[in-house]
Coordinates of C-alpha atoms in Angstrom, one line a residue:
Chain A
M147 CA 0.0 0.0 0.0
S148 CA 1.4 3.4 -0.9
A149 CA 1.5 6.1 1.7
L150 CA 2.4 9.6 2.7
V151 CA 4.7 9.8 5.7
V152 CA 4.8 13.0 7.7
G153 CA 8.3 14.4 7.9
E154 CA 7.5 17.4 10.0
T155 CA 4.6 19.7 10.4
G156 CA 3.4 22.7 12.2
P157 CA 0.4 22.5 14.5
L158 CA -3.1 22.5 13.0
T159 CA -2.4 19.9 10.3
S160 CA -4.9 17.0 10.4
V161 CA -7.0 14.7 8.3
Q162 CA -10.3 16.4 7.4
D163 CA -13.2 15.6 5.1
A164 CA -16.7 17.1 4.6
G165 CA -17.5 16.5 8.3
R166 CA -19.2 14.2 10.6
F167 CA -23.0 14.6 10.7
G168 CA -25.7 12.8 12.7
A169 CA -24.3 13.0 16.3
Q170 CA -24.6 16.7 17.0
R171 CA -27.6 15.7 19.1
Y172 CA -25.1 14.1 21.5
G173 CA -22.8 17.1 21.5
L174 CA -20.4 15.9 18.9
A175 CA -19.2 18.7 16.6
P176 CA -19.1 18.0 12.9
S177 CA -15.4 19.0 12.5
G178 CA -14.3 18.7 8.8
A179 CA -12.3 20.9 6.5
M180 CA -12.2 24.6 7.5
D181 CA -12.4 25.5 3.8
R182 CA -14.5 22.9 2.0
D183 CA -14.1 24.7 -1.3
A184 CA -10.4 24.2 -1.3
L185 CA -10.9 20.6 -0.1
A186 CA -13.1 20.0 -3.1
S187 CA -10.6 21.6 -5.4
A188 CA -7.8 19.4 -4.1
N189 CA -10.0 16.3 -4.4
A190 CA -11.0 17.3 -8.0
L191 CA -7.3 17.4 -8.9
A192 CA -6.8 13.9 -7.5
G193 CA -10.0 12.4 -9.0
Q194 CA -11.8 12.2 -5.6
P195 CA -15.3 13.2 -4.7
P196 CA -15.6 16.8 -3.3
G197 CA -15.9 15.8 0.3
A198 CA -13.3 13.0 0.5
A199 CA -10.7 13.1 3.3
A200 CA -7.5 15.0 2.6
I201 CA -4.7 16.4 4.7
E202 CA -5.5 19.9 5.9
I203 CA -2.2 21.8 6.1
G204 CA -2.2 24.5 8.7
P205 CA -0.6 27.9 8.3
F206 CA 2.9 26.8 9.2
G207 CA 3.4 24.2 6.5
A208 CA 4.4 20.5 6.4
R209 CA 6.8 18.1 4.8
L210 CA 5.4 14.8 3.4
V211 CA 7.4 11.9 2.0
A212 CA 5.9 9.6 -0.6
R213 CA 6.2 5.9 0.1
G214 CA 5.5 4.1 -3.2
G215 CA 4.2 6.4 -5.9
V216 CA 1.4 8.8 -4.9
Y217 CA -0.7 11.2 -7.0
V218 CA -1.5 14.3 -5.0
G219 CA -3.9 17.3 -5.6
L220 CA -2.9 20.5 -3.9
A221 CA -5.3 23.5 -3.3
G222 CA -6.1 26.2 -0.8
A223 CA -3.9 28.8 0.7
E224 CA -1.1 30.0 -1.5
R225 CA 2.4 29.1 -0.3
E226 CA 5.8 28.1 -1.6
A227 CA 5.7 24.4 -2.6
L228 CA 8.5 22.1 -3.6
V229 CA 8.9 18.5 -4.7
D230 CA 12.4 17.7 -3.5
S231 CA 14.1 20.9 -4.6
R232 CA 11.8 21.7 -7.6
A233 CA 9.2 24.5 -7.2
I234 CA 5.7 23.5 -8.0
A235 CA 2.5 25.5 -8.2
M236 CA -0.5 25.3 -5.8
N237 CA -3.8 24.4 -7.3
S238 CA -2.1 21.5 -9.2
G239 CA -2.1 17.8 -9.3
L240 CA 1.1 15.8 -9.8
W241 CA 2.8 12.5 -9.3
L242 CA 5.2 11.9 -6.5
D243 CA 7.7 9.1 -7.1
D244 CA 8.6 6.8 -4.3
G245 CA 10.8 8.7 -1.8
A246 CA 9.9 12.1 -3.2
T247 CA 9.4 14.9 -0.6
L248 CA 6.6 17.3 -0.9
T249 CA 7.3 20.5 1.1
L250 CA 4.6 23.1 1.7
K251 CA 6.0 26.3 3.4
V252 CA 4.2 29.0 5.3
A253 CA 0.8 30.1 4.0
R254 CA 0.6 33.5 2.4
G255 CA -2.5 35.6 2.9
A256 CA -4.7 32.6 4.0
L257 CA -4.4 29.7 6.4
F258 CA -5.3 26.3 5.1
S259 CA -4.1 24.2 2.2
Y260 CA -5.2 20.7 1.3
V261 CA -3.3 17.7 0.0
A262 CA -5.7 15.1 -1.5
V263 CA -4.6 11.8 -2.9
A264 CA -5.8 9.7 -5.9
G265 CA -7.5 6.6 -4.3
G266 CA -8.2 8.4 -1.1
L267 CA -6.8 8.2 2.4
S268 CA -7.3 4.9 4.2
G269 CA -9.1 5.0 7.5
E270 CA -12.0 3.8 9.7
P271 CA -14.8 6.3 9.5
M272 CA -16.9 7.1 12.5
F273 CA -20.4 8.5 11.8
G274 CA -19.3 8.5 8.2
S275 CA -16.2 10.6 8.6
L276 CA -12.4 10.4 9.0
S277 CA -12.2 14.0 10.3
V278 CA -10.1 14.7 13.3
N279 CA -11.9 16.1 16.3
A280 CA -9.0 16.3 18.7
R281 CA -11.0 17.2 21.8
A282 CA -13.3 14.3 21.3
G283 CA -10.4 11.9 20.4
L284 CA -12.0 11.1 17.1
G285 CA -10.5 10.8 13.6
S286 CA -8.7 8.2 11.5
P287 CA -6.1 7.0 11.0
Y288 CA -5.0 9.3 13.9
P289 CA -7.5 10.8 16.4
R290 CA -5.3 13.9 16.7
P291 CA -3.4 16.4 14.6
L292 CA -0.5 14.9 12.5
G293 CA 3.0 14.7 13.8
P294 CA 6.4 13.5 12.5
G295 CA 6.5 9.8 11.6
D296 CA 2.7 9.4 11.1
V297 CA 1.9 7.2 8.1
L298 CA -1.1 7.9 6.0
E299 CA -1.9 4.9 3.9
I300 CA -3.6 5.4 0.5
N301 CA -6.2 3.2 -1.1
A302 CA -5.6 1.9 -4.6
P303 CA -7.7 4.0 -7.0
A304 CA -11.1 2.3 -7.7
S305 CA -10.6 3.1 -11.4
P306 CA -7.3 3.8 -13.2
W307 CA -6.0 7.3 -12.6
N308 CA -3.8 8.9 -15.3
P309 CA -0.9 10.4 -13.3
V310 CA -0.3 13.4 -15.6
A311 CA 0.1 16.9 -14.2
R312 CA -3.1 18.8 -13.8
S313 CA -4.1 22.3 -12.7
L314 CA -7.3 24.0 -11.6
P315 CA -7.8 27.7 -12.1
R316 CA -8.5 29.2 -8.7
E317 CA -11.5 31.4 -8.4
R318 CA -12.7 32.9 -5.2
G319 CA -15.5 35.5 -4.5
E320 CA -14.6 38.9 -3.2
G321 CA -16.3 41.5 -1.1
P322 CA -18.2 41.3 2.1
I323 CA -19.0 37.9 3.7
R324 CA -22.8 37.3 3.3
V325 CA -24.9 36.6 6.3
V326 CA -28.5 35.8 7.1
L327 CA -29.6 37.8 10.2
G328 CA -30.7 35.8 13.2
P329 CA -31.8 33.5 14.7
Q330 CA -31.5 35.9 17.7
D331 CA -31.1 39.3 15.9
D332 CA -34.1 40.4 18.0
Y333 CA -31.7 40.5 21.0
F334 CA -30.0 43.6 19.3
D335 CA -31.5 47.0 18.5
A336 CA -31.3 48.7 15.1
A337 CA -28.1 50.6 16.1
A338 CA -26.2 47.4 17.1
L339 CA -27.4 45.6 13.9
D340 CA -26.2 48.6 11.8
L341 CA -22.9 48.7 13.6
F342 CA -22.4 45.0 12.9
L343 CA -23.2 45.4 9.2
T344 CA -21.2 48.6 8.6
S345 CA -18.0 48.0 10.6
E346 CA -14.8 46.5 9.5
W347 CA -13.9 43.5 11.7
R348 CA -10.5 41.9 12.2
V349 CA -10.0 38.2 13.0
S350 CA -8.4 38.0 16.4
P351 CA -5.3 35.9 17.1
Q352 CA -7.5 34.2 19.7
S353 CA -9.1 32.0 17.1
D354 CA -9.0 28.3 16.4
R355 CA -11.0 25.4 14.8
M356 CA -13.8 26.0 17.4
G357 CA -14.3 29.7 16.7
Y358 CA -12.9 32.9 15.3
R359 CA -13.2 36.0 17.5
L360 CA -13.7 39.3 15.8
D361 CA -12.1 42.5 17.0
G362 CA -14.0 45.7 16.4
P363 CA -16.6 47.9 18.1
R364 CA -18.5 46.4 21.0
L365 CA -22.0 45.2 20.1
S366 CA -24.4 45.9 22.9
H367 CA -27.4 43.7 23.6
A368 CA -30.9 45.2 23.8
R369 CA -32.4 42.2 25.7
G370 CA -29.5 40.7 27.6
A371 CA -26.6 38.5 26.6
N372 CA -28.0 35.1 27.7
I373 CA -30.5 32.8 26.1
V374 CA -31.6 29.4 27.1
S375 CA -29.0 27.3 25.3
D376 CA -30.0 26.1 21.9
G377 CA -28.4 24.4 18.9
T378 CA -25.6 25.9 16.7
V379 CA -24.4 25.7 13.1
T380 CA -21.0 26.4 11.7
G381 CA -21.1 30.1 10.7
H382 CA -23.3 31.2 13.6
I383 CA -22.1 34.6 14.9
Q384 CA -22.5 34.6 18.7
V385 CA -22.3 37.8 20.7
P386 CA -21.4 37.1 24.4
G387 CA -21.6 39.6 27.2
N388 CA -18.4 41.3 26.3
G389 CA -19.9 42.4 22.9
Q390 CA -17.1 40.8 20.9
P391 CA -18.5 38.5 18.2
L392 CA -17.4 34.9 18.0
V393 CA -18.0 33.0 14.7
L394 CA -18.5 29.3 15.4
M395 CA -16.3 27.1 13.3
P396 CA -16.4 23.3 12.5
D397 CA -15.1 22.1 16.0
R398 CA -17.7 24.4 17.8
G399 CA -19.8 23.5 20.7
T400 CA -23.0 22.0 19.4
T401 CA -25.1 24.2 21.8
G402 CA -24.6 27.6 23.1
G403 CA -26.1 30.2 25.4
Y404 CA -25.3 33.5 23.7
P405 CA -27.6 35.3 21.2
K406 CA -26.6 34.7 17.6
I407 CA -26.9 37.9 15.7
A408 CA -26.4 36.4 12.2
T409 CA -25.2 33.3 10.3
I410 CA -22.5 33.2 7.6
I411 CA -23.9 31.6 4.5
G412 CA -22.4 28.3 3.4
A413 CA -21.1 29.7 0.1
D414 CA -18.9 32.2 1.9
L415 CA -17.8 30.0 4.9
G416 CA -14.6 28.7 3.2
R417 CA -13.5 32.2 2.2
F418 CA -14.2 33.5 5.8
A419 CA -12.2 30.6 7.3
Q420 CA -9.2 31.5 5.3
T421 CA -9.0 35.0 6.8
P422 CA -5.7 35.1 8.8
P423 CA -5.4 36.7 12.2
G424 CA -5.5 40.5 11.7
G425 CA -7.3 40.1 8.4
A426 CA -10.2 42.4 7.7
V427 CA -13.8 41.2 7.2
R428 CA -17.0 43.0 6.5
F429 CA -20.5 41.5 6.5
R430 CA -23.5 42.0 4.2
S431 CA -27.0 40.9 5.0
V432 CA -28.9 38.8 2.4
T433 CA -32.3 37.2 2.6
V434 CA -32.7 33.5 3.2
A435 CA -33.9 33.1 -0.5
E436 CA -30.8 34.9 -1.7
A437 CA -28.6 32.7 0.5
Q438 CA -30.2 29.5 -0.8
D439 CA -29.8 30.7 -4.4
A440 CA -26.2 31.1 -3.6
A441 CA -26.1 27.7 -1.9
R442 CA -27.5 26.0 -5.0
R443 CA -25.0 27.8 -7.3
H444 CA -22.2 27.0 -4.9
A445 CA -23.1 23.3 -4.9
A446 CA -23.3 23.2 -8.7
D447 CA -19.8 24.9 -8.8
L448 CA -18.3 22.3 -6.5
A449 CA -19.9 19.5 -8.5
A450 CA -18.5 20.9 -11.7
L451 CA -14.9 21.3 -10.4
A452 CA -13.8 18.0 -11.9
Q453 CA -14.8 19.2 -15.4
R454 CA -12.7 22.4 -14.9
V455 CA -9.5 20.6 -14.1
V456 CA -7.0 21.2 -16.9
V457 CA -4.7 18.3 -17.8
A458 CA -1.1 19.5 -18.4
G459 CA -0.6 20.7 -22.0
A460 CA -4.3 20.6 -22.8
P461 CA -6.2 23.8 -23.4
S462 CA -8.9 24.6 -20.9
L463 CA -12.5 23.7 -21.3
E464 CA -13.2 27.4 -21.8
A465 CA -10.7 27.4 -24.7
L466 CA -12.3 24.3 -26.2
M467 CA -15.7 25.8 -25.9
S468 CA -14.7 29.0 -27.6
G469 CA -12.8 27.4 -30.5
N470 CA -12.4 24.3 -32.6
L471 CA -9.5 23.0 -30.5
A472 CA -10.8 19.6 -29.5
G473 CA -8.4 17.7 -31.7
Q474 CA -5.4 19.5 -30.1
A475 CA -6.7 18.6 -26.7
V476 CA -6.6 14.9 -27.5
S477 CA -3.1 15.1 -29.0
A478 CA -1.9 17.2 -26.1
L479 CA -2.2 14.2 -23.8
D480 CA 1.1 12.4 -23.6
A481 CA 0.3 8.9 -24.9
A482 CA 3.4 7.5 -23.1
T483 CA 1.8 8.1 -19.7
W484 CA -1.1 5.8 -20.7
Q485 CA 1.1 2.7 -21.3
D486 CA 0.4 1.1 -17.9
V487 CA -3.1 2.5 -17.5
A488 CA -6.2 1.0 -18.9
P489 CA -8.3 3.4 -21.0
G490 CA -11.0 5.1 -18.9
P491 CA -12.6 8.4 -18.6
V492 CA -10.2 11.1 -17.4
P493 CA -12.0 13.8 -15.6
G494 CA -11.1 17.2 -17.0
S495 CA -9.3 15.8 -20.0
G496 CA -10.9 18.5 -22.1
G497 CA -14.1 16.7 -23.3
K498 CA -17.6 17.1 -22.0
S499 CA -18.4 14.4 -19.5
Chain I
M871 CA -55.0 25.7 12.3
T872 CA -54.9 28.1 15.2
A873 CA -52.2 30.7 15.5
A874 CA -48.9 28.9 15.9
D875 CA -47.4 29.0 19.4
F876 CA -43.9 28.3 18.0
R877 CA -41.5 30.3 15.8
I878 CA -39.4 29.0 12.9
L879 CA -36.2 31.0 12.6
P880 CA -33.6 30.7 9.8
C881 CA -30.0 29.7 10.9
G882 CA -28.3 30.6 7.7
D883 CA -29.0 28.9 4.4
A884 CA -28.9 25.2 5.6
A885 CA -30.6 25.1 9.0
L886 CA -33.6 26.5 10.9
S887 CA -34.7 26.5 14.6
V888 CA -38.2 25.6 15.6
E889 CA -38.5 27.5 18.9
F890 CA -41.3 26.6 21.3
G891 CA -40.5 29.1 24.0
A892 CA -37.8 30.8 25.9
A893 CA -37.8 29.0 29.2
I894 CA -36.4 25.8 30.8
D895 CA -39.7 23.9 31.1
P896 CA -40.5 20.2 30.8
V897 CA -43.7 21.0 28.8
L898 CA -41.7 22.9 26.1
N899 CA -39.0 20.2 26.1
D900 CA -41.7 17.5 25.6
R901 CA -42.8 19.4 22.4
V902 CA -39.2 19.6 21.2
L903 CA -38.7 15.9 21.7
A904 CA -42.1 15.1 20.2
L905 CA -41.3 17.0 17.0
D906 CA -37.8 15.3 16.9
R907 CA -39.4 11.9 17.1
L908 CA -42.0 12.8 14.4
I909 CA -39.2 13.9 12.1
A910 CA -37.3 10.7 12.8
A911 CA -40.4 8.7 11.9
R912 CA -41.3 10.6 8.7
R913 CA -37.7 11.2 7.6
P914 CA -38.4 14.2 5.3
A915 CA -35.8 13.8 2.5
A916 CA -34.1 17.1 2.8
I917 CA -33.3 16.8 6.5
I918 CA -29.7 16.0 7.4
E919 CA -29.9 15.9 11.2
T920 CA -31.7 17.4 14.2
V921 CA -30.4 18.8 17.5
P922 CA -33.0 18.8 20.3
T923 CA -32.3 21.4 23.1
Y924 CA -34.3 22.7 26.1
R925 CA -36.9 24.6 24.1
A926 CA -36.0 24.5 20.5
L927 CA -35.2 22.0 17.8
L928 CA -32.4 22.8 15.3
V929 CA -33.0 21.2 11.9
A930 CA -30.1 21.0 9.5
Y931 CA -31.2 20.5 5.9
D932 CA -30.0 20.5 2.3
P933 CA -31.0 23.8 0.7
C934 CA -30.6 22.1 -2.7
A935 CA -33.3 19.7 -1.8
A936 CA -35.8 22.1 -0.1
G937 CA -36.0 25.8 0.3
F938 CA -36.7 27.5 3.7
D939 CA -40.4 28.2 2.9
E940 CA -41.0 24.5 2.0
M941 CA -39.1 23.3 5.1
A942 CA -41.1 25.8 7.3
R943 CA -44.4 24.6 5.9
T944 CA -43.5 20.9 6.5
L945 CA -42.2 21.6 10.0
S946 CA -45.2 23.8 10.9
E947 CA -47.6 21.0 10.1
L948 CA -45.5 18.5 12.2
A949 CA -45.1 20.9 15.1
A950 CA -48.8 21.8 15.2
A951 CA -49.9 18.2 15.3
P952 CA -51.0 17.0 18.7
P953 CA -48.3 14.8 20.3
A954 CA -49.3 11.1 19.8
A955 CA -48.1 10.2 23.3
A956 CA -46.0 11.8 26.0
V957 CA -42.2 11.2 25.4
T958 CA -41.1 8.5 27.8
G959 CA -37.4 8.1 28.0
R960 CA -35.4 5.4 29.7
R961 CA -34.3 5.6 33.4
W962 CA -30.6 5.4 34.4
R963 CA -29.0 5.1 37.8
V964 CA -25.5 6.6 37.5
P965 CA -22.8 5.8 40.1
V966 CA -20.9 8.8 41.6
V967 CA -18.0 9.0 43.9
Y968 CA -18.8 12.2 45.9
G969 CA -16.5 14.6 47.6
G970 CA -12.8 14.6 48.3
E971 CA -10.6 14.7 45.2
F972 CA -13.6 13.5 43.2
G973 CA -15.8 16.4 44.1
V974 CA -13.7 19.3 45.3
D975 CA -16.7 21.6 45.9
L976 CA -18.8 19.3 48.0
D977 CA -17.8 20.9 51.3
A978 CA -18.3 24.4 50.0
V979 CA -21.7 23.5 48.7
A980 CA -22.6 22.1 52.1
R981 CA -21.5 25.3 53.8
A982 CA -23.3 27.5 51.2
T983 CA -26.6 25.6 51.6
A984 CA -26.3 25.1 55.4
L985 CA -26.6 21.3 54.9
T986 CA -24.3 18.5 55.9
T987 CA -22.3 16.9 53.1
A988 CA -24.3 13.7 53.6
E989 CA -27.5 15.7 53.1
V990 CA -26.1 17.3 49.9
I991 CA -25.2 13.8 48.6
A992 CA -28.6 12.4 49.5
L993 CA -30.5 15.3 47.9
H994 CA -28.4 15.2 44.8
A995 CA -28.4 11.4 44.4
R996 CA -32.1 10.8 44.8
G997 CA -33.3 13.5 42.4
D998 CA -35.3 12.4 39.4
Y999 CA -33.6 14.3 36.6
R1000 CA -34.8 14.9 33.1
V1001 CA -32.2 14.9 30.4
Y1002 CA -33.1 18.2 28.7
M1003 CA -30.4 18.0 26.2
I1004 CA -26.9 16.7 25.4
G1005 CA -24.7 19.3 24.0
F1006 CA -21.7 21.6 23.8
T1007 CA -19.2 18.8 24.1
P1008 CA -19.7 15.0 23.4
G1009 CA -21.9 13.4 26.0
F1010 CA -22.3 16.6 28.1
T1011 CA -25.7 15.8 29.7
Y1012 CA -27.8 18.7 30.9
L1013 CA -30.2 17.7 33.7
G1014 CA -33.3 19.5 35.1
G1015 CA -34.9 18.7 38.4
L1016 CA -32.3 19.7 41.0
D1017 CA -33.7 20.0 44.5
E1018 CA -34.3 23.7 45.2
R1019 CA -32.2 23.5 48.3
L1020 CA -29.1 22.8 46.2
A1021 CA -29.7 25.7 43.8
L1022 CA -26.6 28.0 43.9
S1023 CA -25.4 30.6 41.4
R1024 CA -22.3 29.5 39.4
R1025 CA -18.8 30.0 40.6
D1026 CA -17.4 33.5 40.2
E1027 CA -14.2 32.1 38.9
P1028 CA -14.8 29.3 36.3
R1029 CA -12.2 26.5 36.4
L1030 CA -10.2 26.1 33.3
A1031 CA -9.8 22.4 33.8
T1032 CA -12.1 19.8 35.4
P1033 CA -11.8 16.1 35.1
S1034 CA -13.7 13.7 32.8
G1035 CA -16.9 12.3 34.4
T1036 CA -17.4 15.4 36.4
V1037 CA -20.9 15.6 38.1
S1038 CA -21.7 19.1 38.9
I1039 CA -24.5 21.6 39.8
G1040 CA -25.1 25.2 38.7
G1041 CA -28.1 27.4 39.1
G1042 CA -31.1 25.2 39.1
Q1043 CA -29.4 22.5 37.0
A1044 CA -27.2 19.5 37.3
A1045 CA -24.9 18.0 34.7
I1046 CA -22.8 15.0 33.8
Q1047 CA -19.7 16.2 31.9
C1048 CA -18.0 13.4 30.0
L1049 CA -14.8 14.9 28.8
A1050 CA -12.3 17.0 30.7
G1051 CA -12.8 20.7 30.2
P1052 CA -13.5 24.1 31.7
S1053 CA -16.5 24.5 34.0
G1054 CA -18.1 27.3 36.1
W1055 CA -20.3 24.9 38.0
H1056 CA -19.8 23.3 41.5
L1057 CA -18.1 19.9 41.4
L1058 CA -19.9 17.4 43.6
G1059 CA -18.3 14.2 42.4
R1060 CA -17.2 12.1 39.5
T1061 CA -18.8 9.2 37.7
P1062 CA -16.8 6.4 36.0
A1063 CA -19.6 6.0 33.5
R1064 CA -18.8 7.3 30.0
T1065 CA -21.8 9.0 28.4
F1066 CA -19.5 9.1 25.3
H1067 CA -17.0 6.3 24.5
P1068 CA -15.8 6.2 20.9
A1069 CA -14.8 2.5 21.1
R1070 CA -18.1 1.3 22.6
T1071 CA -21.4 0.3 21.0
P1072 CA -23.4 2.4 21.6
V1073 CA -21.0 5.3 21.4
F1074 CA -23.5 7.5 23.3
L1075 CA -25.2 6.0 26.4
I1076 CA -28.0 8.5 27.2
E1077 CA -30.6 10.1 25.0
P1078 CA -32.3 13.4 25.3
G1079 CA -35.6 12.7 27.2
D1080 CA -34.1 10.0 29.3
H1081 CA -34.2 10.3 33.2
V1082 CA -31.3 10.0 35.5
S1083 CA -30.8 9.5 39.2
F1084 CA -27.5 8.9 41.0
V1085 CA -26.1 6.4 43.5
A1086 CA -23.2 7.1 45.8
V1087 CA -20.3 4.6 45.6
A1088 CA -17.2 4.5 47.7
A1089 CA -13.9 5.9 46.4
R1090 CA -12.3 2.5 46.8
E1091 CA -14.6 1.2 44.0
W1092 CA -13.5 3.8 41.5
D1093 CA -10.6 1.9 39.9
A1094 CA -12.6 -1.2 39.2
L1095 CA -15.6 0.7 37.9
D1096 CA -13.4 3.0 35.8
R1097 CA -11.6 0.0 34.2
A1098 CA -15.0 -1.7 33.4
A1099 CA -16.2 1.5 31.8
Q1100 CA -13.1 1.9 29.8
A1101 CA -13.5 -1.7 28.6
G1102 CA -17.0 -0.7 27.3
E1103 CA -19.3 -1.6 30.2
P1104 CA -22.1 1.0 30.6
V1105 CA -21.5 1.0 34.5
A1106 CA -24.6 3.2 34.7
E1107 CA -27.5 0.9 35.4
L1108 CA -30.6 1.0 33.1
I1109 CA -33.5 0.6 35.6
A1110 CA -36.5 1.2 33.3

């Protein structure tokens, strides 16, 4: 079985997938990737489903050594990346020979990158997920963040995977993070709601996988800072008694006793999660209907990522659509790389799937 | 249909909260649990999971399968339906080693309530507690039904670290805390029972709506009970 062996890593590097659902009623947080969009991109580059488990690399980087050949997809926070001493681009897929070292250095302007593998990481799911939840002692193959010497075994791909280089154009929305007000916006008066929506907030260094604190003006409550505890979702923005908002992230408490002024919409959660400490954030209120239109477009975008992957040397799908270049796309695939691989559909090879 | 006596509030684009009231009240909690069970029985396709709490039910759903208005209509019909039967949970008797290093606040609670430590233990153990909800951290069990004589406001200085299995009281409530963690409540004792144990089937012992009472056990029994619980024994006794 091929594997990735952890050489060294900063803290906050762990196996994460789309999350663990079904046990929040028992207090178990979903965990899962902080940036599910980047997780989906890495997986698309490695021929995996959007929510498959990958290695979430924290801001300080990591060094991984291939045991046996491994095809990896890299996406997420920009950072200097090397295979042995050769520089490679983020948002790419590539083959690592046996013994090759993949080095990901400190993240620039964002926090989390993802290393997905063709075939998928091997592990024992609990409640359908391999995601690490360190506090609960869950996650597979290690129920904790990764450290030196850890071995991540890789399943053989279910169907043949062409190990040519791939890339995926990176697109990310800009502008204010969209929120739906509530469920306890009635605990705040119009002035506090206005302050929340018009202020520039900065992500506090006191932030982690449970929650991101926001520095900015103090939001005062109109009806007290305590509610009878109720359920939470990732993206809920709690305002405790000190008036400093706390955005609940994937390792959050499943219930909470502070009023929630608003909720970040799913389509903008990944972008928000990548905001480094000190980074500025603004919020914009949208209706539930607008948020759900965005959710449907976002789901369609993630489902279409595999079709947008560009195989090395091949023109992009956009280029194919705009001109009569289909013949070139086929010839651009290096036939030699197919010698040991049975013919099969290659996601993103340039044709319509 | 009469005017609804519940509210349906959006929680972003993929969840909503059905809120039956704003108080800690067994009648409201019964309605939460009744709706939770109705959803479990009908299994509407768009619903991913539900989180019952004191007085509200959080419903997570897939916005690609159903919009908010459609979900609100479906849940309004279910929430307005008269409960088929009162929710009857199971009854558990949970062993606790009280006081000493196991419950460092027992003496202080006795002083603050003008009771003896034996009286505090007796009042706490024999209570018939309703499991209002399980939340915040895995297996953290929020219990209602504390004897009024034991009602004390929370500690002024929350502790940053309390041990796994902590059995505590705060305000009018009691709790079983499964994992080590911070707490602002008064620590009366510790139970070897694991409400959450990843390597056991079932992973979670107690359900929302169950009932709990406690039984005092001697400190010398701790090691054996703790080993049995670690090996997967429930240790807590199912009495009904």
